[in-house]
Amino acid sequence: MLVDQNACIGCKQCMVVCPFGAVHFDSARKAVFKCDLCDGDPECVKWCFTGGVTFGETAELPARKRHRTARRHVKAQASQGKGRAGA
């Protein structure tokens, strides 16, 4: 999405329909703007203490998610095995 600041009338309809909530309103300029990823170093990623927000190349993200899921799965299996050994 690109915003033409000269054409934007500030109606905020793009904010309403954006499924990602990435469009915001600058009241000083009376125009919308979207996330610019903080020039490649997004603050939201730095401040997300749970790791729920990540940033990376589009091709890398699915692999990261698969690895995270696999680690959780292995950890869950290991904890189930400990429960059986004690029974």
CSV table of C-alpha atoms in Angstrom, one decimal:
chain,number,residue,atom,x,y,z
A,1,MET,CA,0.0,0.0,0.0
A,2,LEU,CA,1.3,3.4,-0.9
A,3,VAL,CA,-0.3,6.6,0.4
A,4,ASP,CA,-0.4,9.7,-1.8
A,5,GLN,CA,-0.4,12.4,0.9
A,6,ASN,CA,-1.6,15.0,-1.7
A,7,ALA,CA,-4.7,12.8,-2.6
A,8,CYS,CA,-5.6,11.7,0.9
A,9,ILE,CA,-8.6,13.6,2.3
A,10,GLY,CA,-8.4,11.9,5.7
A,11,CYS,CA,-11.7,10.0,5.4
A,12,LYS,CA,-10.1,7.0,7.3
A,13,GLN,CA,-12.0,4.4,5.2
A,14,CYS,CA,-8.7,2.6,4.5
A,15,MET,CA,-8.3,2.3,8.3
A,16,VAL,CA,-11.7,0.8,8.7
A,17,VAL,CA,-11.3,-1.9,6.0
A,18,CYS,CA,-7.6,-2.8,6.6
A,19,PRO,CA,-7.6,-6.4,8.0
A,20,PHE,CA,-4.2,-5.9,9.6
A,21,GLY,CA,-4.8,-2.6,11.4
A,22,ALA,CA,-1.6,-1.2,9.8
A,23,VAL,CA,-3.1,2.1,8.7
A,24,HIS,CA,-3.2,5.0,11.2
A,25,PHE,CA,-4.2,8.6,11.2
A,26,ASP,CA,-1.8,11.5,11.7
A,27,SER,CA,-4.0,14.2,13.1
A,28,ALA,CA,-1.4,16.9,12.6
A,29,ARG,CA,-1.2,16.3,8.9
A,30,LYS,CA,-4.8,15.2,8.6
A,31,ALA,CA,-3.8,12.2,6.5
A,32,VAL,CA,-3.4,8.4,6.9
A,33,PHE,CA,0.0,6.6,7.1
A,34,LYS,CA,1.0,3.0,7.3
A,35,CYS,CA,3.7,1.2,9.2
A,36,ASP,CA,7.1,1.7,7.6
A,37,LEU,CA,8.7,-1.1,9.7
A,38,CYS,CA,10.8,1.6,11.4
A,39,ASP,CA,13.2,1.6,8.5
A,40,GLY,CA,13.9,-2.1,8.9
A,41,ASP,CA,14.3,-2.2,12.7
A,42,PRO,CA,10.7,-2.3,14.0
A,43,GLU,CA,10.2,-1.2,17.6
A,44,CYS,CA,7.2,-3.5,18.0
A,45,VAL,CA,9.5,-6.5,17.5
A,46,LYS,CA,12.0,-5.2,20.1
A,47,TRP,CA,9.3,-4.5,22.7
A,48,CYS,CA,7.3,-7.7,22.2
A,49,PHE,CA,8.4,-9.7,25.3
A,50,THR,CA,6.5,-12.8,24.3
A,51,GLY,CA,8.0,-13.1,20.8
A,52,GLY,CA,4.6,-12.9,19.3
A,53,VAL,CA,5.7,-10.2,16.8
A,54,THR,CA,8.6,-11.1,14.5
A,55,PHE,CA,10.3,-9.4,11.5
A,56,GLY,CA,12.2,-11.0,8.7
A,57,GLU,CA,12.3,-11.9,5.0
A,58,THR,CA,9.0,-13.3,3.8
A,59,ALA,CA,10.7,-16.6,2.7
A,60,GLU,CA,12.3,-17.1,6.2
A,61,LEU,CA,9.2,-16.6,8.3
A,62,PRO,CA,7.4,-20.0,7.6
A,63,ALA,CA,10.6,-21.8,8.4
A,64,ARG,CA,11.0,-20.0,11.7
A,65,LYS,CA,7.4,-20.9,12.6
A,66,ARG,CA,8.0,-24.6,11.7
A,67,HIS,CA,11.1,-24.7,13.9
A,68,ARG,CA,9.3,-23.1,16.8
A,69,THR,CA,6.4,-25.5,16.5
A,70,ALA,CA,8.8,-28.5,16.3
A,71,ARG,CA,10.6,-27.3,19.4
A,72,ARG,CA,7.3,-27.1,21.3
A,73,HIS,CA,6.3,-30.5,20.1
A,74,VAL,CA,9.5,-32.1,21.2
A,75,LYS,CA,9.3,-30.4,24.6
A,76,ALA,CA,5.7,-31.6,25.0
A,77,GLN,CA,6.7,-35.2,24.1
A,78,ALA,CA,9.6,-35.0,26.6
A,79,SER,CA,7.4,-33.9,29.4
A,80,GLN,CA,4.9,-36.6,28.6
A,81,GLY,CA,7.6,-39.2,28.8
A,82,LYS,CA,8.7,-38.0,32.2
A,83,GLY,CA,5.1,-38.4,33.5
A,84,ARG,CA,5.0,-42.0,32.3
A,85,ALA,CA,8.3,-42.9,33.8
A,86,GLY,CA,7.1,-41.8,37.3
A,87,ALA,CA,3.9,-43.8,37.0
